[in-house]
Short mmCIF file of C-alpha atoms and ligand atoms in Angstrom, two decimals:
data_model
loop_
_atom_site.label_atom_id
_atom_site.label_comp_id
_atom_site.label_asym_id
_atom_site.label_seq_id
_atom_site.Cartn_x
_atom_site.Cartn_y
_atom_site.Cartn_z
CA UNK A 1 6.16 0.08 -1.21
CA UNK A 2 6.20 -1.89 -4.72
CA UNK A 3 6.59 -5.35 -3.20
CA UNK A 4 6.57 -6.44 -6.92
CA UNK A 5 9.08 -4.62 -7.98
CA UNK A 6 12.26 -7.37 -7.95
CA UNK A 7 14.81 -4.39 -7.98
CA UNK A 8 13.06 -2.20 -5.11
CA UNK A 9 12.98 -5.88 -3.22
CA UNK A 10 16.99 -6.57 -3.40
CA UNK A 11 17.62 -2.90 -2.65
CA UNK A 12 15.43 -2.83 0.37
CA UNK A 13 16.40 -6.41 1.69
CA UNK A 14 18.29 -5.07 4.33
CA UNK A 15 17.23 -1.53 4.58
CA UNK A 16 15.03 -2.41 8.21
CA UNK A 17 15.10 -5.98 7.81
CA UNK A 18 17.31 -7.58 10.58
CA UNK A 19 18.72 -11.37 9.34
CA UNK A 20 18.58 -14.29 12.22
CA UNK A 21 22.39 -15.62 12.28
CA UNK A 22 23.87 -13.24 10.23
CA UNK A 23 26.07 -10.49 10.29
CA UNK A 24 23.98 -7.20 8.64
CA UNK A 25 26.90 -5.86 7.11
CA UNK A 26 27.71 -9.10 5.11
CA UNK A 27 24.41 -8.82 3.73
CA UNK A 28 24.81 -6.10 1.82
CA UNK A 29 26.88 -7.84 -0.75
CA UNK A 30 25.91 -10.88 -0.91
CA UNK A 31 21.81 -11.09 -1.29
CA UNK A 32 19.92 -13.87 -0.23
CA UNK A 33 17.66 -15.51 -2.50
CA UNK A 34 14.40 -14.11 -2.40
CA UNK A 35 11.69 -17.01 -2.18
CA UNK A 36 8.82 -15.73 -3.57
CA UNK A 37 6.50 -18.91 -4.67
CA UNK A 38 6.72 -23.07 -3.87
CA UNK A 39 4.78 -25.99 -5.43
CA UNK A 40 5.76 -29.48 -3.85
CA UNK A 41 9.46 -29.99 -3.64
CA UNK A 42 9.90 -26.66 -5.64
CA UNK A 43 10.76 -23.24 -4.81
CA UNK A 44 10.84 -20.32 -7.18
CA UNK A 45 12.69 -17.02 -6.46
CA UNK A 46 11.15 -13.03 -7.94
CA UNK A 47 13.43 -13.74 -10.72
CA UNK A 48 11.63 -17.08 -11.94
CA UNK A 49 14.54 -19.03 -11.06
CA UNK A 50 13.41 -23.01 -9.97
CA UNK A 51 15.00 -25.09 -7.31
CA UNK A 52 14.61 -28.23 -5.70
CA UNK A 53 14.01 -27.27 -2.07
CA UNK A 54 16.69 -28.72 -0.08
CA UNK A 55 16.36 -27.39 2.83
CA UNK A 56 13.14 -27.91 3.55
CA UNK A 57 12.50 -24.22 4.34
CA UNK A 58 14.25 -24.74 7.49
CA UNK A 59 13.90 -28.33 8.25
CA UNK A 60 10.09 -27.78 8.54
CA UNK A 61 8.11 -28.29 5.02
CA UNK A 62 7.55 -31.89 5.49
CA UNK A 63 4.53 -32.03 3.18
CA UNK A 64 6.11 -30.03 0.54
CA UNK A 65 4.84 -26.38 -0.89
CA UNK A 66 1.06 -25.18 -2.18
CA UNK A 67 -1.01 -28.51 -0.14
CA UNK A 68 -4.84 -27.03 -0.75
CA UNK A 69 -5.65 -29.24 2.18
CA UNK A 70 -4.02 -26.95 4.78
CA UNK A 71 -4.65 -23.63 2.74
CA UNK A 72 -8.40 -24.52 3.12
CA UNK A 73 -7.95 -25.85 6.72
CA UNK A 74 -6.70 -22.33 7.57
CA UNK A 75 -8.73 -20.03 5.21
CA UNK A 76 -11.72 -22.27 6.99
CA UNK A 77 -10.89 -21.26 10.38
CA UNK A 78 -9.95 -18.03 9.52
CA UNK A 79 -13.31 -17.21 8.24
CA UNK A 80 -14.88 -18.87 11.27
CA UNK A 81 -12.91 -17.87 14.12
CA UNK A 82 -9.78 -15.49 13.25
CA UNK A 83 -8.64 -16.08 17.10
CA UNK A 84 -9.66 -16.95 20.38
CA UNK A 85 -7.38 -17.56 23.39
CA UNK A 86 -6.95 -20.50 26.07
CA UNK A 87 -6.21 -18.12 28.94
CA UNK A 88 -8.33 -18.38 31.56
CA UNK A 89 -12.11 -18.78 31.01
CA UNK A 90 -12.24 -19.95 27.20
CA UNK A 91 -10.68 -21.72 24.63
CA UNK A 92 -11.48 -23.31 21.15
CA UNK A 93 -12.03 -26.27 19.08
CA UNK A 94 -9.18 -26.01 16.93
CA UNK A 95 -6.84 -26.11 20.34
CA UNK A 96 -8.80 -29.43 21.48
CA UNK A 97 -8.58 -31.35 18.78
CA UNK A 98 -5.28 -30.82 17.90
CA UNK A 99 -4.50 -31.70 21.72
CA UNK A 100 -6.45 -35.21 21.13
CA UNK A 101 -4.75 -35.84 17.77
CA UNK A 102 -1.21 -35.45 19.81
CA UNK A 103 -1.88 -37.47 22.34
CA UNK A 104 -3.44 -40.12 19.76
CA UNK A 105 -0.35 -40.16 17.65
CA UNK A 106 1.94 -40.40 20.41
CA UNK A 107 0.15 -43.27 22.42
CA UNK A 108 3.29 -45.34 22.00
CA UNK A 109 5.16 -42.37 24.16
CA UNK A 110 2.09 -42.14 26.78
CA UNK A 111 2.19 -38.48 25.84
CA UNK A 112 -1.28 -37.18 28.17
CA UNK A 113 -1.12 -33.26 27.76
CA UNK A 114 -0.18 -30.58 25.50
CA UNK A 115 1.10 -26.94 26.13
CA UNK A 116 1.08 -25.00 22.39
CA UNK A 117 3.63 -22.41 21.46
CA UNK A 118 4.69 -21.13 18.44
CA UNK A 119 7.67 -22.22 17.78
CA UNK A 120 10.76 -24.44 18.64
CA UNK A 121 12.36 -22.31 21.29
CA UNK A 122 8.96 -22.07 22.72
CA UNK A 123 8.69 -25.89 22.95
CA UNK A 124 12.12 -26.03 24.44
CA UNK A 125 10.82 -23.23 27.13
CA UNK A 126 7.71 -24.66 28.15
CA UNK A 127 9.65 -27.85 28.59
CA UNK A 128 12.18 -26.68 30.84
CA UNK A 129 9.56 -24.54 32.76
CA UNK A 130 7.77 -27.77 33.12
CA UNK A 131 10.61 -29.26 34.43
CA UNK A 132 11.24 -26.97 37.14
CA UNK A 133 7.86 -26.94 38.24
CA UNK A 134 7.14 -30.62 38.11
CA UNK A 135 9.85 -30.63 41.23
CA UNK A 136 8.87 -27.77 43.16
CA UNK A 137 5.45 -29.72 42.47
CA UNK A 138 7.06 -32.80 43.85
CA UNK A 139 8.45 -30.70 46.97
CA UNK A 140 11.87 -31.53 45.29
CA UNK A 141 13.00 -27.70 44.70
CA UNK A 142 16.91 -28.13 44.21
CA UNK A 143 16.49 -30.20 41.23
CA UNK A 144 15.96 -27.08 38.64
CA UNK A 145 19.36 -27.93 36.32
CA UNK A 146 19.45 -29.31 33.36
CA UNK A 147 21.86 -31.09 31.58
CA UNK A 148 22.70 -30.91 27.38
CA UNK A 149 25.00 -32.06 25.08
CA UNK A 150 28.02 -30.33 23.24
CA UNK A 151 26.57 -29.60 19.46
CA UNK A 152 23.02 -29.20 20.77
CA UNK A 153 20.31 -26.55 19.52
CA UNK A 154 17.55 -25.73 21.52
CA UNK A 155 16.66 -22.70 20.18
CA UNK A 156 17.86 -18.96 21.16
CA UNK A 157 15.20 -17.97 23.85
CA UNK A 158 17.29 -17.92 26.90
CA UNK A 159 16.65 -21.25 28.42
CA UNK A 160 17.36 -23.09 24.87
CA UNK A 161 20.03 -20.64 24.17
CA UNK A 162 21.70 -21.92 27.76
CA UNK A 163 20.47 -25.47 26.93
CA UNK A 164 22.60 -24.65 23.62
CA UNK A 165 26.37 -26.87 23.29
CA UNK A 166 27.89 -24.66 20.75
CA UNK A 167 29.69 -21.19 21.69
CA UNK A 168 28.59 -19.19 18.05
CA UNK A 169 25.02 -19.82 19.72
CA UNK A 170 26.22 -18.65 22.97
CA UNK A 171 29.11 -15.98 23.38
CA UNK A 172 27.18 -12.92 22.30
CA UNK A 173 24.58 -12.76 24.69
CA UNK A 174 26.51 -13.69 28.08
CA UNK A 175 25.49 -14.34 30.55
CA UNK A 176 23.59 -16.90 30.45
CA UNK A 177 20.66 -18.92 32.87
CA UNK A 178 23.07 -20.72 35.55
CA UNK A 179 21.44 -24.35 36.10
CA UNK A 180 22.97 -25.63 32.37
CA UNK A 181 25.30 -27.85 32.26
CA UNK A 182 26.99 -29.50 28.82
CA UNK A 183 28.50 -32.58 28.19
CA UNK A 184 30.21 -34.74 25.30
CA UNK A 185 28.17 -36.59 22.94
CA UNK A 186 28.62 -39.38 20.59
CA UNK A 187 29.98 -37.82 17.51
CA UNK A 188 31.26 -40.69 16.04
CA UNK A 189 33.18 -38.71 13.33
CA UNK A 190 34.85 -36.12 15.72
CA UNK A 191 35.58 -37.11 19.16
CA UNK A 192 38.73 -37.61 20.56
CA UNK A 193 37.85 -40.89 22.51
CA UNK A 194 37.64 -43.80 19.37
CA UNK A 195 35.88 -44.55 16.43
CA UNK A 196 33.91 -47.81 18.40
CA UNK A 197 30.36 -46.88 18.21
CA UNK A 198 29.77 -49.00 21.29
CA UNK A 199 32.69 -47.91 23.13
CA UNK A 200 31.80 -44.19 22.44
CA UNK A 201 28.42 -44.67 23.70
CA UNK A 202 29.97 -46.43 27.21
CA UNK A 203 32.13 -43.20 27.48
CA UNK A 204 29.61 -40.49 26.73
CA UNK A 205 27.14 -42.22 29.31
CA UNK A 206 29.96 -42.39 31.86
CA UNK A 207 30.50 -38.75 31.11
CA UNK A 208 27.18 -38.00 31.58
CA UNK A 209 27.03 -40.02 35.34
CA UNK A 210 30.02 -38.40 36.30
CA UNK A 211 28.56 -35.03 35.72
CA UNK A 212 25.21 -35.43 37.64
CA UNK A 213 26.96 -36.93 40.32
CA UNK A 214 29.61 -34.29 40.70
CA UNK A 215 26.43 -31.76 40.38
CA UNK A 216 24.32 -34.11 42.65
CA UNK A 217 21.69 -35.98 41.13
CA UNK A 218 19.84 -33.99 43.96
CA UNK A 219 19.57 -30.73 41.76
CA UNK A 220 19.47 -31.92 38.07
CA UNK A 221 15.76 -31.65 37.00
CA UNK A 222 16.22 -33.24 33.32
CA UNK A 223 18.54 -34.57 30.67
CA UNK A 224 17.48 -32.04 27.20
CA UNK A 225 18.73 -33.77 23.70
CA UNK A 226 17.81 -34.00 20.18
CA UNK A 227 17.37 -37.49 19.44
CA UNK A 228 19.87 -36.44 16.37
CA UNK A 229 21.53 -33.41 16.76
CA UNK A 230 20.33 -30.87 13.87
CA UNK A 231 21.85 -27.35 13.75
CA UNK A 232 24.87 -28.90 15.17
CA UNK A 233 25.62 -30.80 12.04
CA UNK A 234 23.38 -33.66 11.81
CA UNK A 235 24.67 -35.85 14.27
CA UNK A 236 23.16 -39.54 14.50
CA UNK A 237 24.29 -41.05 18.08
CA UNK A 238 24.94 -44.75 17.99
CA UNK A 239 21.57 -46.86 18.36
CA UNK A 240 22.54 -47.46 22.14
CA UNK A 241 22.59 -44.48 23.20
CA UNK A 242 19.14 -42.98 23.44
CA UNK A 243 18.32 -45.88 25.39
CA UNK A 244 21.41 -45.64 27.87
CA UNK A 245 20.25 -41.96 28.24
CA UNK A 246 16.60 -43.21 29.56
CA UNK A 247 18.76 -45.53 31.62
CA UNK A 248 20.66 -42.89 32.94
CA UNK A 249 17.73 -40.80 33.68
CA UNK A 250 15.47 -43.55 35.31
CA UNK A 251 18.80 -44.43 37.72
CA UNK A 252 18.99 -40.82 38.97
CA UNK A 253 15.42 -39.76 38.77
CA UNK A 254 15.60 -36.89 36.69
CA UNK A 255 12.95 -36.18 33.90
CA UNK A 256 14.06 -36.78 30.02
CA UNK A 257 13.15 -33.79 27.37
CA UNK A 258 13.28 -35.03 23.83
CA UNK A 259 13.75 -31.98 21.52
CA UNK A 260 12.13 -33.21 18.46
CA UNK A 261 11.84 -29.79 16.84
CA UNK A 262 13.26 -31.05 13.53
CA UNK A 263 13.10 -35.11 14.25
CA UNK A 264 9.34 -34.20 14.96
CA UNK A 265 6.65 -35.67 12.58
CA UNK A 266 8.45 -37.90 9.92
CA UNK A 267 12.12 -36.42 9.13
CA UNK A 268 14.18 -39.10 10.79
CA UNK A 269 12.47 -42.02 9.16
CA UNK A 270 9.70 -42.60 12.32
CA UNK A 271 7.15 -40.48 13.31
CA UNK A 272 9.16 -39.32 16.38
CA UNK A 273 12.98 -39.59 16.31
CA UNK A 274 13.20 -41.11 19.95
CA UNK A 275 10.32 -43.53 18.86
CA UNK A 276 13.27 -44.59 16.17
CA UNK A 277 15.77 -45.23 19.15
CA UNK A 278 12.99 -46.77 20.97
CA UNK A 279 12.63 -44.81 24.00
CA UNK A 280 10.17 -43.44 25.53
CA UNK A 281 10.80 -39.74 27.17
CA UNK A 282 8.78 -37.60 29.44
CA UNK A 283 8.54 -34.67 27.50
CA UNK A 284 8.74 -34.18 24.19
CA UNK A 285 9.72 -31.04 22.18
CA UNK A 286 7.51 -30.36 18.60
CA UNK A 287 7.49 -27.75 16.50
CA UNK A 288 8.52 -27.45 12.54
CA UNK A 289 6.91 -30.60 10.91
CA UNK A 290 4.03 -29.81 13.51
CA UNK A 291 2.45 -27.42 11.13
CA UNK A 292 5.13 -27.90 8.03
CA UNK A 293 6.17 -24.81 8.72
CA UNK A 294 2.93 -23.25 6.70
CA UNK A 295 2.03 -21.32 10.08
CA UNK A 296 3.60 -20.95 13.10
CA UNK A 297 3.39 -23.66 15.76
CA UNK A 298 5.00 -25.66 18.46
CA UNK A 299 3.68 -28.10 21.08
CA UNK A 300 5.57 -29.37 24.16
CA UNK A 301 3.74 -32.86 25.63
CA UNK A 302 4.14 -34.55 28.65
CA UNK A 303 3.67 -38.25 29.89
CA UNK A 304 1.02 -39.19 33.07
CA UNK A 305 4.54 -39.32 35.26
CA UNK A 306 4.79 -35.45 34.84
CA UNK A 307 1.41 -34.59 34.66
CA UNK A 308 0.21 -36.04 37.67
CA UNK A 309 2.38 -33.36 39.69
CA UNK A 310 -0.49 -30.97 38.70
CA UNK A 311 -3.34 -33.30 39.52
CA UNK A 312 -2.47 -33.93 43.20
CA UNK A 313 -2.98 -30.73 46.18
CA UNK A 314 0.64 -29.43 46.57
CA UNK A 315 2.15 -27.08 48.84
CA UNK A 316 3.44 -25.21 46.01
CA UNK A 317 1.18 -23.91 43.61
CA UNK A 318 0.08 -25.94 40.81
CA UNK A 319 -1.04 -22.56 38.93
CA UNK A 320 0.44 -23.32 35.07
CA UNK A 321 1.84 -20.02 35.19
CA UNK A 322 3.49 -20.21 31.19
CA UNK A 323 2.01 -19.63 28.13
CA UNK A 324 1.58 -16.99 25.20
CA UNK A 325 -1.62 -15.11 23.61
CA UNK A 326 -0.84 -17.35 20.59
CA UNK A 327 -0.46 -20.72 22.62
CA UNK A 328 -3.31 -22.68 21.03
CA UNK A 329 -3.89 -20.40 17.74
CA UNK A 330 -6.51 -21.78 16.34
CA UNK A 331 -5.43 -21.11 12.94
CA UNK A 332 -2.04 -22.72 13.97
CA UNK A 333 -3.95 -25.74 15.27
CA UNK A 334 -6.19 -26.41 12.23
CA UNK A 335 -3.40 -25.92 9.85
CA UNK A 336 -1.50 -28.34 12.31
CA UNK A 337 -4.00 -30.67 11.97
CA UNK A 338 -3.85 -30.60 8.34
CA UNK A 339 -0.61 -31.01 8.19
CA UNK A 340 -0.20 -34.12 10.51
CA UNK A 341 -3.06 -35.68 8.71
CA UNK A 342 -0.92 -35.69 5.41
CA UNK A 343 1.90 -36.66 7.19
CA UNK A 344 0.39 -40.43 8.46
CA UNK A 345 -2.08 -40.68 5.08
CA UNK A 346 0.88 -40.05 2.86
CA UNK A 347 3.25 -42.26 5.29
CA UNK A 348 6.11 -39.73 5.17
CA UNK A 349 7.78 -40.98 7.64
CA UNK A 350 8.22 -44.36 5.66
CA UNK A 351 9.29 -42.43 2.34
CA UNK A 352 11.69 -39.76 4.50
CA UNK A 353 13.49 -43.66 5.54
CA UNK A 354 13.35 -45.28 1.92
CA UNK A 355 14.29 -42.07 0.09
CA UNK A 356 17.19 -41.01 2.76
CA UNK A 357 18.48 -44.54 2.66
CA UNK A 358 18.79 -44.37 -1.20
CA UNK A 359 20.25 -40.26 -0.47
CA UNK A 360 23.22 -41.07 1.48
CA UNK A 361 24.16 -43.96 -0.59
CA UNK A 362 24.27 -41.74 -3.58
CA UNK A 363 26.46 -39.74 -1.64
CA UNK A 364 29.11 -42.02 -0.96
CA UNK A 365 29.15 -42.74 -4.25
CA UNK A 366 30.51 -39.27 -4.55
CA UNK A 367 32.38 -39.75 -2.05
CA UNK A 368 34.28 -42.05 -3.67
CA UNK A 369 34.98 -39.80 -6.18
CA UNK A 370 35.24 -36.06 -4.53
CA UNK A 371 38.37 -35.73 -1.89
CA UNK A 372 36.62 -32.92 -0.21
CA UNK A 373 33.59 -34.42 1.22
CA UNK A 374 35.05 -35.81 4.65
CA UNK A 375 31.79 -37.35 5.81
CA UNK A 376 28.25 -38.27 4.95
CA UNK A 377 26.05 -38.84 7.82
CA UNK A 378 21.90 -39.09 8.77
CA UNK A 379 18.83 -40.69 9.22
CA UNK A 380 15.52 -40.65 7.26
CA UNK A 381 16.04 -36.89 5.19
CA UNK A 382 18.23 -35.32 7.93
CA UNK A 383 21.78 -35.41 6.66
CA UNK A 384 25.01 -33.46 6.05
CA UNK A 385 27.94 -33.67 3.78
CA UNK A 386 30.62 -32.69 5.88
CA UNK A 387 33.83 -30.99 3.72
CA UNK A 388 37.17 -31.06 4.95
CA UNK A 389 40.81 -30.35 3.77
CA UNK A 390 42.39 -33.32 4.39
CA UNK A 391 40.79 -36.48 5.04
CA UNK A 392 43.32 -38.03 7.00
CA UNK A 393 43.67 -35.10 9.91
CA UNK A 394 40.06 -34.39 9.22
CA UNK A 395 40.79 -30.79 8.94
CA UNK A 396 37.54 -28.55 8.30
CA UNK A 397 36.88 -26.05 6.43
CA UNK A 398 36.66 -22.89 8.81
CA UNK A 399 33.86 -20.00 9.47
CA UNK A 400 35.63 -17.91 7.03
CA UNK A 401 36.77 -20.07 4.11
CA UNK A 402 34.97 -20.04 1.00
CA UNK A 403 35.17 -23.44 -0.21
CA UNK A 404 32.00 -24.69 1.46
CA UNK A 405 30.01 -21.83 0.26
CA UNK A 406 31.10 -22.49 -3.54
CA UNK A 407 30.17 -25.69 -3.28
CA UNK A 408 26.34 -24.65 -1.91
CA UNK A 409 26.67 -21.52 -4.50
CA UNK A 410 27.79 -23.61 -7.05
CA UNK A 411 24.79 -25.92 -6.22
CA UNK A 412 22.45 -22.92 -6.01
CA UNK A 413 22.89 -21.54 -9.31
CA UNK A 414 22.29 -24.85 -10.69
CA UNK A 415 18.80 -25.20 -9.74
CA UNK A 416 19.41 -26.89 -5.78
CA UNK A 417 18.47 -24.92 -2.88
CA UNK A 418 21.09 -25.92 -0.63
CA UNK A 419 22.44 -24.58 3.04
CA UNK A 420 25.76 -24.91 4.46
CA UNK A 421 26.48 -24.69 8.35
CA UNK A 422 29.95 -23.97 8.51
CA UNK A 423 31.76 -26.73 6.72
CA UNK A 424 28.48 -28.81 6.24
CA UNK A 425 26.35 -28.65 3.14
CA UNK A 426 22.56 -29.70 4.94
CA UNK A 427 20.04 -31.96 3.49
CA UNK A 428 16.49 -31.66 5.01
CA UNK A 429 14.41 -31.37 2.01
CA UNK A 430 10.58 -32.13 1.64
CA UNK A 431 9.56 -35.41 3.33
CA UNK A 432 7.64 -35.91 -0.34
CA UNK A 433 11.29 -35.91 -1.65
CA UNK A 434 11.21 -38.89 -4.48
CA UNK A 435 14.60 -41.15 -5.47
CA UNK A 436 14.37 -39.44 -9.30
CA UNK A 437 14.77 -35.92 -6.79
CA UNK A 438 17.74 -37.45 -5.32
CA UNK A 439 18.98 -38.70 -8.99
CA UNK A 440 18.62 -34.86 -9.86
CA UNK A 441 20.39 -33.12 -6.50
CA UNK A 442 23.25 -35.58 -7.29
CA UNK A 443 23.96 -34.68 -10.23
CA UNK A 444 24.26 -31.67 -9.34
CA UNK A 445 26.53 -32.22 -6.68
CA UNK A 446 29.03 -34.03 -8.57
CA UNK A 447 28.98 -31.30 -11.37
CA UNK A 448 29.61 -29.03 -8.84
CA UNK A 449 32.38 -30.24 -6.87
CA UNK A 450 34.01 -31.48 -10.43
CA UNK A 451 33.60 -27.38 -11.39
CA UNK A 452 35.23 -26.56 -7.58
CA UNK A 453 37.93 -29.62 -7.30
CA UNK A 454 40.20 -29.50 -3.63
N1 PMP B 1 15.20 -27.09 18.91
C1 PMP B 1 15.74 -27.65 17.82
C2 PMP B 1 16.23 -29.06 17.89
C3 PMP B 1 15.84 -26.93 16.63
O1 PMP B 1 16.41 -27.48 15.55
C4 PMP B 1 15.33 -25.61 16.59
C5 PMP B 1 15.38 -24.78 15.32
N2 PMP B 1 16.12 -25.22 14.28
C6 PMP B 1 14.78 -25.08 17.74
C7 PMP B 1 14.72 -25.84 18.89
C8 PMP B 1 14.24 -23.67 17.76
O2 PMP B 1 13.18 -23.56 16.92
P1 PMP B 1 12.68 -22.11 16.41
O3 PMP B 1 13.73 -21.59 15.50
O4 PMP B 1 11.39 -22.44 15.71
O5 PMP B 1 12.47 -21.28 17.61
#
């Protein structure tokens, strides 16, 4: 292998190399960029080409590219201790103080304990594993289902992948876990209900009653969300309804699971996107921003409520019978706590609010101007541009058109790494993203959608 060779690199691509979310044969013509370096908010492919970093990786570079701090946390504990494992009869220092620094920076939550994984759909799995056996803990066995929302991603393991409200995420691997239940969330673009924040809230929560108490509140063992949908299109609920989900939750007695895999650690303006709503939830979901994606890493943290289950003698074991070899890597964990410490020194989470504030008015600017873009929505630096055909029927742009993608080509070759989902062009860059970055990405925007008019 010449790894260096650019040409052998494009040829090879997909020789062995299986895509996530793609179709192999489509990758044969059209070759992905190939990343090869990244300083800050900058990424540059083997061919030298520079681009602002617009994705974020994949929602997860919150610090930005090249931070020495977390290259030396890891090459530290690397040289110290290359591994060491938390199954039964050791563990390591890297593991236990990451666990403290969780539970310190989620105090607000009453987060108590922390199961790592390494990744979101392991977050999502140890959550709904936790689920089920908090209530066989609490001698409450029939509650083991769990309830999601239409346009949620909870990763593609097969408890997320059931969690999952979108059939692309679904369909292929039928069937799926039984116990997972969908229902309509407050998309206040797209819903056939109204266009009355606070009357689409009132529906969706009566929605959601209806459907735990046709189920029977009896057997639902917790409510999963994001506390703003990602992968489904960046979907901000009104401000009411986190909270009238904790109601909901608290009036049947089932558990609430916050998947803050992307909304994790700064992106959505607060530390924690349900802190942003202002609820508190039982279990919480982290992966992504956890680590800013420089290593893999996920954590899944539970309140006192839950983890008292384990401190009392059940019936039914209390054995925590989940885990990985990796959970509590303690590479992972000292890059995590790297990364977290530059996360509250820098005060991302305040500049991910300012900066995405200043973001999505700069895109309604162009949307003044550009008949194509149908909808600009977010929080903090999770938003989407959503395209459509016609404003007025809100037609989108389907799976197969090519529109979207020449706008995020378009935007590409001009020097702005930029992904589309379908008809939505996504904006999760850096959290270290400044307004003169924003200045720059619009630009190029407008140039492009002036070069590709609808
Ligand atoms: N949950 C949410 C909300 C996510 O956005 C994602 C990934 N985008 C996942 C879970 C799964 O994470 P991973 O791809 O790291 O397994």
């Amino acid at each position: 292998m010449n790894s260096s060779n650019n040409a052998w690199l494009k040829e090879h691509n997909t020789v062995h190399l299986m895509h996530p979310m793609q179709d192999p044969k489509s990758l044969k013509d059209n070759l992905p960029v190939i990343i090869e370096s990244g300083e800050g908010v900058h990424i540059t492919d083997v061919d030298g080409r520079r681009f602002l970093d617009l994705q974020g990786g994949l929602w997860c570079v919150n610090v930005g590219y090249g931070r020495k701090e977390i290259v030396d946390a890891v090459s530290e504990q690397m040289q110290k201790l290359a591994y060491y494992s938390l199954f039964p009869g050791s563990t390591n220092p890297a593991a236990i103080a990451l666990s403290q620094k969780l539970i310190e920076i989620t105090a607000p939550e009453g987060m108590v304990k922390v199961s790592f994984g390494l990744g979101g759909s392991d977050a999502v799995e140890s959550a709904l594993k936790i689920a089920r056996q908090y209530w066989k803990l609490e001698g409450q066995s029939d509650k083991y289902k769990f309830i999601s929302l239409y346009n949620g991603y909870h990763g593609l393991n097969f408890g997320g992948m059931s969690a999952c409200g979108g059939v692309a995420w679904r369909s292929s691997y039928e069937p799926l876990m039984p116990g997972f239940i969908q229902v309509e969330g407050p998309h206040l673009y797209r819903n056939p209900f109204t266009q009355d924040p606070e009357e689409l809230v009132e529906i969706c929560a009566q929605l959601m009653e209806r459907q735990i108490e046709i189920q029977g509140a009896h057997t639902i063992a917790a409510i999963i969300a994001e506390p703003i949908q990602g992968a489904g299109g960046v979907i901000v609920p009104p401000a009411s309804y986190w909270p009238r989900l904790r109601q909901i939750a608290d009036k049947y007695n089932i558990l609430l699971i916050a998947d803050e895999v992307i909304t994790g650690l700064g992106r959505s303006g607060s530390l924690f996107g349900a802190r942003g709503w202002g609820v508190k939830p039982d279990i919480m979901c982290l992966a992504k921003g956890i680590s800013s994606g420089y290593v893999p890493l996920s954590a899944t943290l539970i309140n006192q409520r839950v983890a008292s289950a384990w401190e009392r003698d059940a019936g039914f074991t209390s054995v925590y019978m989940h885990g990985y070899t990796y959970s509590g890597h303690p590479v992972s964990c000292a890059a995590g706590l790297a990364a977290i410490d530059i996360v509250l020194r820098e005060n991302l989470a305040e500049n991910a609010a300012v900066v995405g504030e200043y973001f999505r008015e700069r895109l309604l600017e162009l949307k003044g101007k550009h008949r194509a873009i149908g909808d600009v929505r977010g929080k903090g630096l999770m938003i989407a541009i959503e395209l459509v055909k016609d404003r007025q029927t809100k037609e989108p742009f389907g799976p197969d058109e090519a529109y979207p993608l020449a706008i995020s080509e378009g935007c590409v070759n001009s020097g702005v790494m930029l992904r589309t989902i379908v008809n939505k062009l996504i904006i999760s860059p850096p959290l270290t993203f400044t307004k003169d970055n924003v200045d720059e990405v619009i630009e190029v925007l407008d140039r492009t959608f002036i070069a590709n008019p609808w």
